Amino acid sequence: SAGRAMAAGGRSWFRALALGVSFLKCLLIPAYYSTDFEVHRNWLAITHNLPLSQWYYEATSEWTLDYPPFFAWFEYALSHVAKYFDPKMLVIENLNYTSRATIFFQRFSVIFTDILFIYAVRECCRCVNGKRAAKDILEKPTFILAVLLLWNFGLLIVDHIHFQYNGFLFGLMLLSVARLCQKRYLEGAFLFAVLLHFKHIYMYVAPAYGIYLLRSYCFTANNADGSLKWRSFSFLHVTLLGLIVCLVSALSLGPFIVLGQLPQVISRLFPFKRGLCHAYWAPNFWALYNAMDKALTIFGLKCNFLDPTKIPKASMTGGLVQEFQHTVLPSVTPLATLICTFISILPSVFCLWFKPQGPRGFLQCLVLCALSSFMFGWHVHEKAILLAILPLSLLSVQRAKDAGIYLILTTTGHFSLFPLLFTPPELPIKILLMLLFTVYSFSSLKSLFRRERPLLNWLETIYLVQLVPLEIFCEIIFPLTPWKQHFPFVPLLLTSVYCALGVSYAWLKLYVSVLTERISVRQKAE
Amino acid sequence: FLGAGKPPMYGDYEAQRHWQEVTYNLPVRQWYVVLLYAKLINPDWIALHTSRGYESQPHKLFMRTTVFVADLLVYIPAVILYCFSLKETSTKKKASICALCILLYPGLILIDHGHFQYPLSLGFALWGVIYLSYDWDLLGSAAFCLALNYKQMELYHSLPFFCYLLGKCFKKGLKGKGLVLLTKIAGTVVVCFAVCWLPFCTDMEQIMQVLRRLFPIDRGLFEACMFSSPPPRLANIWCSLSVLIKIKNIVSPQTQLKLSFAVTFLSLLPTCIKLTVQPSLRGFKFALVSCALSFFLFSFQVHEKSILLVSVPVCLIINEIPFMATWFLLVSTFSMLPLLLKDGLLLAYAVTMLAFLSACVASFSIFEKTSAEDLQLKPFSLSLKGYVSWFKSFPKIVRSLFLLSVTLMGVLSVMSAAVHPPQRLPDLFPLSVSVISCLHFLLFLVYFNVVILWDSKNSRSQKKIS
């Protein structure tokens, strides 16, 4: 990607980056796709054939509609294009139907909707201004940010191999962030409201939006020392915001409220029957918790503290999403995770409320909310790490400290996505792309901040380097050993626990840096 | 490099796997190449006679990874080193852009990683060119001998290497340094060949067997090949001519062979003589192109993939004539379209062609460089000035020809993939692809020969003054 810089300057480099990554996505069309492919095909069929009242009740396939209504409308629009490619994919009963036309259409729809993401990245690049005016285009923060976002490894493999529609959703989020940075608050709020009704996972970051809009938009002015000026509360702004949110929600959920289907929709959107972790533990706090529980179990058995007959047979890594009990440590309920998440978000939200530092403070809070929810949420999917990685990219090109944290989080986060692609032909692809992205991110950020302290200390570097032997062990050595039959979950366990360490460390480091920064700013003000 | 997911074609893949099996199991005397670690991973892959047609996923992955590793170790460093060593690409940025465009060449990517072949011979030949450009003649000839012993198709490039080195020896004077250089080179070549052929040198019968396998000109084999109809998808002059006249009905196979040899050598002769008399690195690179192209167009028993032997030297001169080089590289990939369609590589073909075209257009701004001078035709046009007056609108004509050609190729590609040929002419599309490619290649042959023959020291000194 270094060579893509063109001799002629201007915006042509952005076009080249976008075009290049689109070509790459086209080449990935024949690659492996997961069950998410069938999920979306099923939703195309449901929205195309059934009336609105049946959308959230249809259950022929196990992959029922569990995204908010706007996404259902999106699938409905897509289905009208799909019928020109292969009408058979729109038949609900055709479970697991595939054909070349179907694959081509679905993959191409993801590539096409990524246009919104590309536009959002361009807007974000406009908000970022490097302190130093670099002579060479390759060293400008905007160029580096564009590469880190457009060619993001996690987004590429989740969207274009594993198959999901995250591209345009992250486009909406980044666009709303850009609008907030440009002080176009109403647009930002509108975009975020729309986003929430596309995929409700973005509720993780809603507190950041809410508090920031309340603090910086509803209270229009600050005191001299930066604290809240209660008198500057603007009823107009609050009303406008409320109006926008209500309008969007009415548009989305209105029809279902009229039909009296709201409880059914809610139950589909928030299926709490699923377990604390799914088959592959996301690298969050609960992965460490589970690992500790297992370790204590084994230790307890060996030292005869525990009675073997009382331990439930089912293992947490059995592969199904049922509810399991922990053996030694107390079991975790959904309510407990909610409380943990809430408590972990509070400090960052307080920081944002008491001393907002403009868009940068907002971004920090956003990343912290996303990461905290990832750390303590119920049934978190490892793909949710992208929710923290992408906004952090915006911060990483502006300050060296954030760049260091970004490198740790991105490398471990992307590595934790490896088990999503477990087929042999995808192994070289994922390793090659991961290497390219990691090498580029390290080299570009290092060269951007070369005048400051090194981005990573020796402990962090060793930790990241250890990922290589871990990968070799999990993918190459382990399948050749006899343990593969008896302990098939060992690579997954190792990967998620090792990455959980990295992610937790990045989270803590980011929190500490945000809090200490606020404290030092407050001390300076006093 | 992302063709890893694509299914390989049975023929080449099976051939390579069979060679692996043969070389591992049979005694040293019958080796071609060794691949020891395959046994470590899965002995089933190599068990002789039981593994014909073996094609499990991990094995496919292993084979494709070896291709990629070979690429990484031999071909890619050669390209990068070459680009950085050129005098024209003074800055690092220009050099890396040039390297990127060369590495994006669709033909090689699709054939190596899609269709499946090892890029070792081309890689070694490229190393040979690099060494020669640094005037390390011995290393250059050694590298080329290695390339030659890996794949006998490299004989296409042998004449330029020979003539260039010979010319260099002549220049140094045949009585002093020249003779020393000549003997040193000859010695290197003999040693290389000896090392490679050592396992086979135990008895004459072995050597004859190997030679017979490499060059199937045994009478029986040859006649069998001749009497079967040549595949209509070869952009070769004989196949294109066979559309109009059935040559084999007019002349006997022996005469055909002699005719093809004669035509080939006649077309090579001017370039080779010029190269021997005036050896220059630039002339050498152009000669590689034109000799390989002559061989491709006029010889028998050519495979479509042999166009790669022409394309890789063209990649080397992409800096000097970006416009014509890009055009040629597009046509060369297009000529392999029937083969690629058979392998199911249509999507990869479309994407890599578009990516390559946009990369070249952006990197070299080829549409601005279509004047006679940029096409290195200045000396030629100077001598023709008296006769032809339309050289003023030359750039525009060339540009419109290019667009016409690209449109034609695009239309034909889409039609080959999407439309069924009419009943009476089942081979319509492959045939049209090959005829059109052949016409293009003939024009390119004329162009390259013109550039070489009219290139003289005077023209280069003129360029320096102006």
XYZ file of C-alpha atoms in Angstrom, chain B residues 33 58 64 87 99 118 136 145 150 192 228 233 352 361 367 380 388 430:
18
model
C 13.799 -32.033 -8.008
C -4.510 -29.726 3.014
C -0.082 -23.582 -3.226
C 18.972 4.235 -13.447
C 7.869 -2.873 -8.720
C 6.287 -22.590 -10.099
C 28.706 -9.716 -13.198
C 21.857 -21.961 -16.684
C 14.738 -25.952 -14.388
C 26.405 -25.511 -14.101
C -4.094 -34.169 -34.106
C -6.821 -21.378 -28.710
C -6.534 -8.232 -11.800
C -2.444 4.427 -15.909
C -1.896 8.271 -21.951
C 12.779 5.487 -37.086
C 5.149 9.698 -44.423
C -11.304 -19.208 -28.354
